[in-house]
Every structure is written in structure tokens, then in C-alpha cells.
Coordinates of C-alpha atoms and ligand atoms in Angstrom, one line a residue:
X1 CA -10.6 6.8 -24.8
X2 CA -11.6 10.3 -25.3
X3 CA -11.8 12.4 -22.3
X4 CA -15.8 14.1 -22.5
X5 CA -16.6 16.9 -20.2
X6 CA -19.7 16.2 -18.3
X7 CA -22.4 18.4 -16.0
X8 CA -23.2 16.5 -12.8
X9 CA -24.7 17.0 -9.3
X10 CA -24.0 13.2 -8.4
X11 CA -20.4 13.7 -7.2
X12 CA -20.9 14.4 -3.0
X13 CA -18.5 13.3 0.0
X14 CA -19.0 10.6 2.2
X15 CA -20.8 12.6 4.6
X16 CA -23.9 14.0 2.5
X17 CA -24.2 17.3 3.6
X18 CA -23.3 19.5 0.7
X19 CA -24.7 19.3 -2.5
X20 CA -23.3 20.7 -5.3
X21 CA -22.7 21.0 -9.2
X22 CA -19.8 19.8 -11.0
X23 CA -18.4 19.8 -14.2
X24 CA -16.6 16.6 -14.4
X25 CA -13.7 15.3 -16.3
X26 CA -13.1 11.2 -16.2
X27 CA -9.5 10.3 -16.7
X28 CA -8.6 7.0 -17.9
X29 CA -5.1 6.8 -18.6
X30 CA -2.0 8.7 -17.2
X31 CA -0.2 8.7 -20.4
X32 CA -3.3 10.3 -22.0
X33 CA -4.1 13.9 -20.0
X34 CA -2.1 16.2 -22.2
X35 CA -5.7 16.7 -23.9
X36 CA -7.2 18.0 -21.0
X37 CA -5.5 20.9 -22.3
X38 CA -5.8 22.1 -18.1
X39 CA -3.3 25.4 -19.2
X40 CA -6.7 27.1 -20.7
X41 CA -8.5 26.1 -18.5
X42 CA -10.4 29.2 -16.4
X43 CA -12.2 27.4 -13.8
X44 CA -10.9 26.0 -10.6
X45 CA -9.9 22.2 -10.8
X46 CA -10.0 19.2 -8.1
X47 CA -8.9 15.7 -8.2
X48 CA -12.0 13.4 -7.1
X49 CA -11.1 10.0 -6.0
X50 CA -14.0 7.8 -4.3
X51 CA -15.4 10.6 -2.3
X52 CA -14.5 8.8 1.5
X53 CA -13.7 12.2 2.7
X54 CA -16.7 13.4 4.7
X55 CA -16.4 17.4 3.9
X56 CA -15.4 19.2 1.1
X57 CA -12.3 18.6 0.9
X58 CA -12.8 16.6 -2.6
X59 CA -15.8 18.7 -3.8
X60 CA -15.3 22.0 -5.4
X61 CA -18.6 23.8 -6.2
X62 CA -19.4 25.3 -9.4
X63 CA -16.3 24.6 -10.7
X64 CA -14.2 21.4 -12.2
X65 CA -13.7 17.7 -10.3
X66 CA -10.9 15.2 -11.9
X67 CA -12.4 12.0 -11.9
X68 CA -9.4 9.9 -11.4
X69 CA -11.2 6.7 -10.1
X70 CA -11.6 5.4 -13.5
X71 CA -7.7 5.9 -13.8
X72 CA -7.2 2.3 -12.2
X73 CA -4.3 0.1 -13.3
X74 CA -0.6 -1.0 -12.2
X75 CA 2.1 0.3 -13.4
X76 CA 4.6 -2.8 -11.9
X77 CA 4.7 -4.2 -8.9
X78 CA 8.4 -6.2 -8.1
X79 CA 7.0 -9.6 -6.4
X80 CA 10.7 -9.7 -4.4
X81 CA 10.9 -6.5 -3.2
X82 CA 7.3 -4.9 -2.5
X83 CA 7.6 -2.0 -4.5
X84 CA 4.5 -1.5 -6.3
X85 CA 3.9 1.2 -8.7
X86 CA 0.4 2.0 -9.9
X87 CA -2.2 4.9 -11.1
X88 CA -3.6 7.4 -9.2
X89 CA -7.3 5.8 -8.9
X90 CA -5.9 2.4 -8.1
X91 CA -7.6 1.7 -5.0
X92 CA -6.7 -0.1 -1.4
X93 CA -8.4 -2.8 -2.4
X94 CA -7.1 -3.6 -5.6
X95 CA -3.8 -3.5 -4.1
X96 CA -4.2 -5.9 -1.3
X97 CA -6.1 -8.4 -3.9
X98 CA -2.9 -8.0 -6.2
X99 CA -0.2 -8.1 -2.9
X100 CA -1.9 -10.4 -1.0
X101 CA -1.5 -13.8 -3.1
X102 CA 2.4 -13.1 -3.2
X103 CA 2.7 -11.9 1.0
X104 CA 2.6 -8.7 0.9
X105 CA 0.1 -6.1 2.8
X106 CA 0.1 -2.6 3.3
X107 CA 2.1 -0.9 5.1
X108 CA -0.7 1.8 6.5
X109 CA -4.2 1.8 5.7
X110 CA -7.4 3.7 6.6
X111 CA -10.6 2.1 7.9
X112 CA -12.0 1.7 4.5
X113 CA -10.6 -0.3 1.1
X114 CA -12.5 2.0 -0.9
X115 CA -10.5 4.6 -1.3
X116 CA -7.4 5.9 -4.2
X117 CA -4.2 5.8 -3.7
X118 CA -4.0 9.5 -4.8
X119 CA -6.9 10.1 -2.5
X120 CA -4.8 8.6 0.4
X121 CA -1.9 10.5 -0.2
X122 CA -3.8 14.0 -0.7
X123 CA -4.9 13.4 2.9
X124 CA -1.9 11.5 4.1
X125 CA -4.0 8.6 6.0
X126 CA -2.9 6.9 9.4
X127 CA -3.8 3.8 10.1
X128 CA -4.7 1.6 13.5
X129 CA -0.2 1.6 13.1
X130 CA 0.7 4.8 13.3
X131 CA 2.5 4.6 16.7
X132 CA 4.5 2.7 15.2
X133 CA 4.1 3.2 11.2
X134 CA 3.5 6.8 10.9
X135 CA 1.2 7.8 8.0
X136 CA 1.0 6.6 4.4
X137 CA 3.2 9.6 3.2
X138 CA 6.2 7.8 4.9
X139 CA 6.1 4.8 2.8
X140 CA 5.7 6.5 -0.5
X141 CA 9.0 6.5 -2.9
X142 CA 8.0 8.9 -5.4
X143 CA 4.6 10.3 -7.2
X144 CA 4.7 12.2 -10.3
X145 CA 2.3 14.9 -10.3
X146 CA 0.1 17.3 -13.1
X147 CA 0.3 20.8 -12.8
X148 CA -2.3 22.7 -14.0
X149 CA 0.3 24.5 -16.5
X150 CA 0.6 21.2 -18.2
X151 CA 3.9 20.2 -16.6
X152 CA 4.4 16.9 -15.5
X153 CA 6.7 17.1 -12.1
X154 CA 9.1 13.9 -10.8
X155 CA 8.5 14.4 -7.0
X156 CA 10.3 12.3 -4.1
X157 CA 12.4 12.9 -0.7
X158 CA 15.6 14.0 -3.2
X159 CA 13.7 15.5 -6.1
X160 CA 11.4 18.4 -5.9
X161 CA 11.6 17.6 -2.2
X162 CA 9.7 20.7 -1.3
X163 CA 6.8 20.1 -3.7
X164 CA 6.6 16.1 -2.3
X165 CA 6.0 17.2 1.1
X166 CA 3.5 20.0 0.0
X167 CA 1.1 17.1 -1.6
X168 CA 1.4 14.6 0.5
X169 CA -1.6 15.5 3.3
X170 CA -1.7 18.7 0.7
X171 CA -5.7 18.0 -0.3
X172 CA -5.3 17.5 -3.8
X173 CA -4.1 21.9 -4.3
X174 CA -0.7 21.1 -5.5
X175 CA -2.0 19.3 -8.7
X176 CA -3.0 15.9 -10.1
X177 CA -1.1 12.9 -8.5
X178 CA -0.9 10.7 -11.9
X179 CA 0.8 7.5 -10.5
X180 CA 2.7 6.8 -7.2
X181 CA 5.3 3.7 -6.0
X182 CA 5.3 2.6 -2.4
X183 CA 6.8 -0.2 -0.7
X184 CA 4.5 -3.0 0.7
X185 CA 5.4 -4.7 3.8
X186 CA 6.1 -8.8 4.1
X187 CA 3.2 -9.6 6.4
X188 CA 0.2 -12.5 6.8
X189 CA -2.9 -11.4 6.1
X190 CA -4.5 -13.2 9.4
X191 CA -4.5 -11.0 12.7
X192 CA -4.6 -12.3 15.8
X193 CA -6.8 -10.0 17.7
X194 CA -7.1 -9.1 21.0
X195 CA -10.6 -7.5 22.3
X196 CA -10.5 -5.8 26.3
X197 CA -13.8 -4.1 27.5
X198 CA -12.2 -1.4 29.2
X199 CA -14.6 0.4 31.8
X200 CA -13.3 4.0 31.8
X201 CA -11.2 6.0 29.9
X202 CA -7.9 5.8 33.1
X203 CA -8.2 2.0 31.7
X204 CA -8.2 3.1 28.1
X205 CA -4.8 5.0 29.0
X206 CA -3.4 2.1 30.7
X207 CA -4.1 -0.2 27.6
X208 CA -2.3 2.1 25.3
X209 CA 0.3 2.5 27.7
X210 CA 1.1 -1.0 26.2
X211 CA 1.0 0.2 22.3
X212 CA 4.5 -0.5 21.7
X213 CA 3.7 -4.5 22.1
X214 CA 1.1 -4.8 19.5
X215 CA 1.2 -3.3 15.6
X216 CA -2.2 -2.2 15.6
X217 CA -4.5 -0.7 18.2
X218 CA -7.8 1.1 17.9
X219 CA -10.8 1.8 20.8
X220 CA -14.5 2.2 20.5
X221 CA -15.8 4.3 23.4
X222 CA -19.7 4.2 24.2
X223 CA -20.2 7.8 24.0
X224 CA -23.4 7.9 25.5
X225 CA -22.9 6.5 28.9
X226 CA -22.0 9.1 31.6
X227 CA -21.4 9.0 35.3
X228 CA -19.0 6.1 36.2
X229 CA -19.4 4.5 32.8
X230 CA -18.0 7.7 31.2
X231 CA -15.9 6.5 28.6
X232 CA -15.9 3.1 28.6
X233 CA -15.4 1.0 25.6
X234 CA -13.6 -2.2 23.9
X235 CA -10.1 -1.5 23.2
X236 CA -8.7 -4.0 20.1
X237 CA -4.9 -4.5 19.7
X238 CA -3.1 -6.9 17.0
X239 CA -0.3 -8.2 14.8
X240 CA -0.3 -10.2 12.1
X241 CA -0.3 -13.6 12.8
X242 CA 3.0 -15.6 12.7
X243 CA 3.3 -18.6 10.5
X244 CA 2.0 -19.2 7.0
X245 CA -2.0 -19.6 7.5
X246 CA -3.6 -19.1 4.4
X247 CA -6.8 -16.9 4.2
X248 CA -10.1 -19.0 4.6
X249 CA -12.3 -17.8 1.4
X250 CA -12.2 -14.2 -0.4
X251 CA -9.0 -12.6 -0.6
X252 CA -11.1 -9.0 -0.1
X253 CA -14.5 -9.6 1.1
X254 CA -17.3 -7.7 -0.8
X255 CA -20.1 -6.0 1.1
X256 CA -22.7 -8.6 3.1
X257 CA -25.6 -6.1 3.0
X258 CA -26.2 -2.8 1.2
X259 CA -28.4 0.3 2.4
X260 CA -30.5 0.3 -0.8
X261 CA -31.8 4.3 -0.3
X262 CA -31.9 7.0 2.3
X263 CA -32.7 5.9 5.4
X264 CA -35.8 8.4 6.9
X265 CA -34.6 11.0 8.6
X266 CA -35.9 10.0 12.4
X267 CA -34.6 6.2 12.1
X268 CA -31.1 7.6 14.1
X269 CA -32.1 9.2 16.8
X270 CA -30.9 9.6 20.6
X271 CA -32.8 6.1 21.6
X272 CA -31.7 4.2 18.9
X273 CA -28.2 5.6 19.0
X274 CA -28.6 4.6 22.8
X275 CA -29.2 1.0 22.3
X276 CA -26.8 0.4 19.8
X277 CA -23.5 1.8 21.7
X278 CA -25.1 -0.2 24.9
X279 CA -25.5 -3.5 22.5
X280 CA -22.0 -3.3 20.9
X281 CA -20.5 -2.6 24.6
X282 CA -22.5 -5.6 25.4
X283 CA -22.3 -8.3 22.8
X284 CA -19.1 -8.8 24.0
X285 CA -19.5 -11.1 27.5
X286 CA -15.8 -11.9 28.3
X287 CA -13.5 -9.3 29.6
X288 CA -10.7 -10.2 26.9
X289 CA -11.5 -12.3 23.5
X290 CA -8.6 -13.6 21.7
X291 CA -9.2 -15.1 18.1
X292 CA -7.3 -15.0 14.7
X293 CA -9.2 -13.2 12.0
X294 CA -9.3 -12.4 8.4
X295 CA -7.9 -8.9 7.9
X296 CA -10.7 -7.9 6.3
X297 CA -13.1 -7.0 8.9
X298 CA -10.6 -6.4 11.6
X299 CA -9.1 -3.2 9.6
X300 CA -12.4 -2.5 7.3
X301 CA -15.7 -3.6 9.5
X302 CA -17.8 -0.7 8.0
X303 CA -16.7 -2.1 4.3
X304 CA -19.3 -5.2 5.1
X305 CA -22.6 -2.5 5.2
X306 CA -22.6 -0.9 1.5
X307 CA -23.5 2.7 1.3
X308 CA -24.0 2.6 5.0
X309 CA -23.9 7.0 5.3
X310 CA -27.1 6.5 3.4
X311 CA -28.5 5.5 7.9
X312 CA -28.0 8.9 8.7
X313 CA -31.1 10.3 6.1
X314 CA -31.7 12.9 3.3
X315 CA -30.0 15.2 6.0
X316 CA -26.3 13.8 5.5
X317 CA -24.0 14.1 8.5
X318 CA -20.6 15.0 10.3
X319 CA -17.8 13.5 11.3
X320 CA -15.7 15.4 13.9
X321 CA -12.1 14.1 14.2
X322 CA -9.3 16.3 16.3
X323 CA -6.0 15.3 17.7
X324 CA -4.6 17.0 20.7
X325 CA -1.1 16.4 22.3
X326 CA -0.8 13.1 25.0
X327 CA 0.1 16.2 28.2
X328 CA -3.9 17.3 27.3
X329 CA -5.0 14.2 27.3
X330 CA -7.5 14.9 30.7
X331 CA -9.6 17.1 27.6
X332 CA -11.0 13.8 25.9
X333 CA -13.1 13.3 29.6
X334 CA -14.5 17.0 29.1
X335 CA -15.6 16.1 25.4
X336 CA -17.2 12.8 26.0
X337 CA -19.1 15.2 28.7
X338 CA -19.9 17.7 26.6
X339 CA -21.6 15.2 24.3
X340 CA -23.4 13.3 26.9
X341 CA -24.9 16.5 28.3
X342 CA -25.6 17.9 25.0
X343 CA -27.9 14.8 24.1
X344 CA -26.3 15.2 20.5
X345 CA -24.9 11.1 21.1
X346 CA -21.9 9.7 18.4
X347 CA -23.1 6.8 16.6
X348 CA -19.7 5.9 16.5
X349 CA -16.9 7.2 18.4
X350 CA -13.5 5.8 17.6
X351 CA -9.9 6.6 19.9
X352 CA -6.5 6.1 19.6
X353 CA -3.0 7.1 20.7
X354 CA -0.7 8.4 18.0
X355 CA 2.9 8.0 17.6
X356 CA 5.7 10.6 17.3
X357 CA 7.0 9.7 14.3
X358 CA 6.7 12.8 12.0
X359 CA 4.7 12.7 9.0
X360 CA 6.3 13.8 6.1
X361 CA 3.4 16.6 4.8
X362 CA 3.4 20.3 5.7
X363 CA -0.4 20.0 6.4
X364 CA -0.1 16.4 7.4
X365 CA -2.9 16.6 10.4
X366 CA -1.4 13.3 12.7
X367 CA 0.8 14.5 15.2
X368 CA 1.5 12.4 18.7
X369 CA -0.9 12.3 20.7
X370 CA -4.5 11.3 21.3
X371 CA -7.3 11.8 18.3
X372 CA -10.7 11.2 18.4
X373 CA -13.4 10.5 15.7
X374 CA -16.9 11.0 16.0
X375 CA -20.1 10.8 13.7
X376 CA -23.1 13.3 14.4
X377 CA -26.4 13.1 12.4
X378 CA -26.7 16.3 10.9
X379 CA -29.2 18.3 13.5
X380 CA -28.4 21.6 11.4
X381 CA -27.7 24.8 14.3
X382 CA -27.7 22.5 17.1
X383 CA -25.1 20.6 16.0
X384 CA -23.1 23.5 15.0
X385 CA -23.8 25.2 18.6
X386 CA -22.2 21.8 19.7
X387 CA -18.8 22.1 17.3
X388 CA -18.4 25.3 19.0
X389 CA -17.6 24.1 21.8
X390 CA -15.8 21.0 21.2
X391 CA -14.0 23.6 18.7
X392 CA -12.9 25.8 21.3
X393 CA -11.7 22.9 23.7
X394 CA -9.4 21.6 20.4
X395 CA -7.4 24.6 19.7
X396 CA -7.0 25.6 24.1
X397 CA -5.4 22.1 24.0
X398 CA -2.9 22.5 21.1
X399 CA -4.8 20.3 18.9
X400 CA -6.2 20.6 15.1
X401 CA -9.3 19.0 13.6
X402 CA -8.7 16.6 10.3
X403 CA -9.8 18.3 7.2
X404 CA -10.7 15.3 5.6
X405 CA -13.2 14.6 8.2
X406 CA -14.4 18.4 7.8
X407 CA -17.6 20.7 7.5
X408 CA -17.8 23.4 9.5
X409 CA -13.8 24.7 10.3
X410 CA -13.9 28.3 10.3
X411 CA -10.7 29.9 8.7
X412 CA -9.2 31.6 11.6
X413 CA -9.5 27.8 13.4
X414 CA -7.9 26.1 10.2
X415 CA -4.8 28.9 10.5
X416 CA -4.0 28.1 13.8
X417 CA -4.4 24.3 13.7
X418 CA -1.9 24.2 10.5
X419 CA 0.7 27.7 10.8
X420 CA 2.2 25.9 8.2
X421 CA -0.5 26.9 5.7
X422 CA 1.7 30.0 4.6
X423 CA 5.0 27.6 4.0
X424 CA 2.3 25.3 1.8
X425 CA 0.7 28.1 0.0
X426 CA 4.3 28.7 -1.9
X427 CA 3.6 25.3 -3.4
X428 CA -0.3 25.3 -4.2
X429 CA -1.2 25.4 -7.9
X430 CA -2.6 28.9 -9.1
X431 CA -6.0 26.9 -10.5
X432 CA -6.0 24.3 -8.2
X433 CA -8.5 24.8 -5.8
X434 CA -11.9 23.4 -3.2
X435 CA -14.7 24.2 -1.7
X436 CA -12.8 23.2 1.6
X437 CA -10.3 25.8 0.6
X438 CA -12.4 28.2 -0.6
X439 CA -13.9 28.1 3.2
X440 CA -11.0 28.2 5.4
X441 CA -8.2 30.1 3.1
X442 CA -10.4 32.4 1.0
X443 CA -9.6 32.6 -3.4
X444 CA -6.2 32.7 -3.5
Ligands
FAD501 C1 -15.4 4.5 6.6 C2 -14.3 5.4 6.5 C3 -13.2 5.2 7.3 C4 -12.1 6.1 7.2 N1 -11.0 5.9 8.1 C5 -10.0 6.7 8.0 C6 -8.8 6.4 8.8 O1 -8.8 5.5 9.6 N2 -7.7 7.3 8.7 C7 -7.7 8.3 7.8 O2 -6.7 9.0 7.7 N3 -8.8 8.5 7.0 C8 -9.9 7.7 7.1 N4 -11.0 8.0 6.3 C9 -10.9 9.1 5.3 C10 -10.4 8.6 4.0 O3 -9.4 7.7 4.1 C11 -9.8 9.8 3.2 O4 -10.7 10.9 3.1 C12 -9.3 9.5 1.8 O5 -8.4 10.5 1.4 C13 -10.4 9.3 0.8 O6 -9.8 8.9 -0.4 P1 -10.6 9.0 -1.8 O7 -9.9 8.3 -2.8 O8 -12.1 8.7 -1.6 O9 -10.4 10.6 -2.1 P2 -11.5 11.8 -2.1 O10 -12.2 11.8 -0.9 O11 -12.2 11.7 -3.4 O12 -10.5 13.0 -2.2 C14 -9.7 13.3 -1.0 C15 -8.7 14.4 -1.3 O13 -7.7 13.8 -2.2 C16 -7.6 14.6 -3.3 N5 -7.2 13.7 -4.4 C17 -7.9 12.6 -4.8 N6 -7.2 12.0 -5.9 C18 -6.1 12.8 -6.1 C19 -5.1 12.8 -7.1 N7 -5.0 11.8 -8.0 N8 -4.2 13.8 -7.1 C20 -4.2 14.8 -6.2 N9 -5.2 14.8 -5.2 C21 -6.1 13.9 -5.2 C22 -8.9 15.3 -3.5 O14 -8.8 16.5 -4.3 C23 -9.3 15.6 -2.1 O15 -8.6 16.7 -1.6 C24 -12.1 7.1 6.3 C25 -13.2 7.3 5.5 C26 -14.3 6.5 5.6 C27 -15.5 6.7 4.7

């Protein structure tokens, strides 16, 4: 199929906020990008998977997007070993719906299906696993990647070991990830779950004091509450279920509802933000519920609502996501009440203890210790005043922010959260480029 060059202003990131024009290219085939003829190209180019990051980090105003999502199909996949090797738009989901049926499962996944493989690599995703699975960089073989010169570059921990490490968590500036091989892992696709209310966060710390027993573990914290209810929350631990159950009906579950358009602008505000962290910290009656579930909404409960960033309004909104190291740890008290007393509540606020095992990208952004994700309507200059501060309390702790979660990083903030960036930039392609990067690094 011919690759055509198209004008568009539909291509945006999860979160909404920026709007900008693209011109697009949509790939098809990894044997077949030689006619992109990228070498004469003059503008800066992007890869553009499924648009789940929240910033712009996969937008690149003005200028040229990739489409690789339309680049979709498997390579091989050895049904003995695990190793699978497949395109760069191949998504989670296809993967588990091929794996699944001959018992394999991912070995690290984000909490959403929908997103590339070459996506999840350009970010390097953790997973409810990383204490004790790292990130997804640390279970990928090999890639092969696209420079912008035409060159087509073998890249693994013994070849071009440099250039591996500089794209995986190296947002899509190092070139065009054509195909990549990972090794699944031998696992059921049933969890048995484990759900504690916990009622402060000195609980939350005890719970994860326990990590080490249980393959994943994830909290939702009710940021609104204050006082002694201050961050309180339902802490969910699991493994995957011993035993050979099979899966009771779809391998992957589609979505059960869809937002159909943009939700008006008022419909999230403080009240209603209130009554839903105080319903969701409430539904559940029982101190502890144990149950075997599918994987599917244990790992991907937001997958169920399609389009649900449309709740948030014409306005968009931001997710704030930091990490800082365990010995800081009292700082996650002082940002819960900083967002309490700002009145600017988190729709959804998600924690969770990180492992030390490194991960294999110079600008990988997990690193052990605590991190924290939030989601803020967008409430333009008031929101911002809040990032400030919840910005300042980040980088006094030692910690960084996640650029795939990011909009509003200033440069001098991005520097010191990755010193690495000068190592990286020996290994960035000269036309490569984003708006992200354009932001925090400047043109180069
Ligand atoms: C509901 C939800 C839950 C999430 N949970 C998590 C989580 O638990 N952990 C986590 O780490 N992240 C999480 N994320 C973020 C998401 O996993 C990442 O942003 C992911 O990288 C998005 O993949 P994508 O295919 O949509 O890529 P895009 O968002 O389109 O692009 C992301 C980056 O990858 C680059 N890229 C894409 N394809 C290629 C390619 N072929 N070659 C080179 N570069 C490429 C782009 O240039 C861009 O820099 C979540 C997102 C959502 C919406």
C-alpha cells in the first residue's frame, strides 16, 4: 500500500490539552518505509502510536507524526519458548489475545491494552510488577530501529548497545522502532486478588512492606479526604492463579460503555469528584476481599469505559505522575495536603512502591522508590499555580516527574530530574524531534 502524506488536526494525546496540526504519514508495513524517502525530509519527524501518553510527548506541532498504529502484525512468535516477535504498532492487546490461548502473558504491562509496542518501549512502561519485574525495557531482546538517514540499525544488549539503551524510555528521538522481540512469561491469565481498605497512608507503607510476597501491587488513595482520613485508600495485591483455570468468556474484554462526546465542562467538579473517591472507598464493605478474577479488569479497569478522557470536557486535562526515593517517602503526606487544601481534588490518584531493579534506558523515569499518579481537570493558571508547588516538593526530594504523563515540565526541572539527558543527546536523531522536546531541551 502506498504510503500518502496527509494534513490532520485529529492526532492529540490522551490528555486533550494541546491541539495541534500534523502532517501525517501511515505506515503499513516494516519491509515497505524505504519510500518515505525520510533522508530529504526537512521537517521534524515523530513516531505516533495510540496517543495513551497524556502530554506531548507523541505530538509534534507543525511538523511530521509516523503513524505506526496501522503497522500491526507478527513477525513469529515460538509457542515453546515465549519469544514473540512483532511490528512496531502491534498492540498489548493483540499480544495477549495471540499468547494467551497457548499460556503465555506479559511479562510487564501498563494500565491500558491500548497501547504499541513501540509506544511502550519509547516510554519504557512499568507495570503493577515492577518491584519485582522492572520495566518493559528489561524483557526486550532486540528492536531494529529507522533512522532518519535511511539506515536501518540492529539494536540489543550486545549490538549497538549504546543506541538500545538510548531508545528504550528514549521518547521516540532516537528513530522509528520497526519491529521488536520480547520474551513472554508462562503464567495463567486468572489473578487471585487481594483488596485491603487501608485507612492512612503509615498502613499503606506497612502493606507494601509485604511486596515481595505478591507479583503485583497497586493502591488507590482517596485524595480528597483530609484530617485523620488523609490518605487512605484500598491497596490491591496479586499473583496469577495456580492451576490450569481456564478464562470464563472473552479472552480480551472490549469496552462495556463508551463516552460518546465531550463531557460539559462543569460535570467534574470538586463535589462530584468528592462523591466518587468517597463511593469507591466505600463500595467496598469488608476490610479484605479475596476473589479470583479475569486479568482483564484487574490490570486494565479504565479499558471497560471507551474514550473515558472525553469526562474531563472540551478543556482536556493533566496527569501528574513523580517518583521520589523510599528515604523521602514522609513527602507523599505533604502532597496529598497540598491537594486537599488547594481544593484542586484528583479524580484518580494511584500509588505504588517501586523496585530497585534498574531499568535498562538512560531516560528510563522508574527508579526505587515511591510514585504517585494523579489526574487534574484542566483549571488553566490555577492548576499550574498548583504544579508549582507539587513541582518544587518533587525535585527537593530527589525525585523526577514521568514525561509521558507530561504538560507543563519546565526545562531547567526536566535537566535535573534526568542529568542523563546530555549522555542521551549523543544518540538522538538530528531530525527526530517533539513538542515535548521542543519544550524542555530547546531545537537541538
Ligand atoms: C489509562 C492509561 C493508563 C496508563 N498506565 C500506565 C502505567 O501503568 N505505566 C506506564 O508506564 N504508563 C502508563 N500509561 C502511559 C502509556 O502506557 C504510555 O504513554 C505509552 O507509551 C503509550 O503508548 P502509545 O502506543 O499510545 O504511544 P504514543 O503515546 O503514541 O507515543 C508515546 C511515545 O512513543 C514514541 N513511539 C511510538 N511508537 C514508536 C515507534 N514505533 N518507534 C519509536 N518511538 C515510538 C512516540 O514518539 C512517543 O514519544 C497509561 C496511559 C493510559 C491512557
Amino acid at each position: 500500500m502506498p504510503i500518502k502524506r496527509v494534513l490532520s488536526d485529529k492526532y492529540v494525546s490522551w490528555g486533550r490539552f494541546f491541539r495541534y496540526s500534523h502532517e501525517v504519514e501511515k505506515l503499513h508495513w516494516y519491509t515497505e518505509l524505504e519510500e518515505l524517502n525520510l533522508h530529504e525530509e526537512n521537517k521534524p519527524m515523530l513516531a505516533y502510536g495510540l496517543g495513551r501518553s497524556y502530554g506531548d510527548s507523541c505530538l509534534n506541532k507543525d511538523a511530521m507524526l509516523l503513524d505506526v498504529s496501522g503497522m500491526n502484525n507478527f513477525i513469529s512468535f515460538e509457542r515453546n519458548t515465549g519469544v514473540m516477535r512483532c511490528e512496531a504498532g502491534v498492540t498489548l492487546a493483540q499480544i495477549l489475545e495471540l499468547a494467551i490461548p497457548f499460556g503465555w502473558f506479559l511479562p510487564v504491562t501498563p494500565g491500558t491494552k491500548f497501547v504499541t509496542i513501540g509506544g511502550a518501549i519509547a516510554n519504557d512502561v512499568h507495570g503493577k510488577n515492577h518491584h519485582l519485574a522492572g520495566t518493559i525495557g528489561n524483557h526486550i531482546h532486540c528492536f531494529e530501529l529507522l533512522l532518519s538517514s535511511g539506515k536501518r540499525v540492529l539494536c540489543s544488549p550486545t549490538e549497538n548497545e549504546a543506541l538500545f539503551r538510548a531508545t528504550i524510555g528514549g521518547l521516540g528521538l532516537t528513530g522509528l522502532i520497526t519491529w521488536a522481540e520480547m520474551r513472554l512469561k508462562k503464567a495463567s491469565p486468572l489473578i487471585t486478588m487481594e483488596s485491603i481498605k487501608f485507612g492512612n497512608l503509615d498502613e499503606f507503607f506497612k502493606l507494601a512492606e509485604e511486596d515481595q510476597n505478591y507479583e503485583y501491587t497497586v493502591a488507590w488513595v482517596d485524595c480528597v479526604s483530609s484530617g485523620k482520613d488523609l490518605g487512605r485508600g484500598i491497596y490491591m495485591r496479586g499473583n496469577h492463579k495456580n492451576g490450569g483455570d481456564v478464562l470464563k468468556g472473552s479472552i480480551v474484554k472490549k469496552p462495556i460503555i463508551a463516552v460518546p462526546f465531550s463531557a460539559p465542562n462543569h460535570l467534574l467538579n470538586n463535589f462530584t469528584i468528592k462523591l466518587f473517591n468517597l463511593a469507591y472507598y466505600e463500595k467496598q464493605r469488608q476490610k479484605t476481599v479475596v476473589k479470583d478474577v479475569h486479568y482483564d479488569p484487574f490490570f486494565y479497569p479504565l479499558d471497560l469505559v471507551d474514550k473515558w478522557n472525553l469526562i474531563y470536557g472540551s478543556r482536556g486535562f493533566f496527569q501528574y505522575q513523580f517518583v521520589i526515593p523510599l528515604a523521602k517517602a514522609h513527602v507523599v503526606a505533604k502532597v496529598f495536603e497540598l491537594i486537599a487544601s488547594s481544593k484542586m481534588a484528583s479524580f484518580l490518584a494511584v500509588l505504588k512502591k517501586f523496585g530497585n531493579i534498574e531499568s535498562p534506558g538512560m531516560l528510563s523515569f522508574p527508579k526505587e522508590g515511591i510514585t504517585l499518579a494523579l489526574d487534574f481537570v484542566n483549571r488553566g493558571e490555577a492548576t499550574l499555580q498548583l504544579f508549582k508547588k507539587l513541582d518544587e516538593l518533587v525535585l527537593t526530594a530527589d525525585g523526577r516527574l514521568y514525561p509521558a504523563k507530561d504538560a507543563h515540565m519546565s526545562g531547567d526541572h526536566f535537566k535535573a530530574f534526568y542529568p542523563q539527558i546530555d549522555e542521551f543527546l549523543k544518540y538522538k536523531d538530528p531530525k527526530f524531534s517533539s513538542s515535548f522536546f521542543r519544550r524542555v531541551v530547546g531545537n537541538g
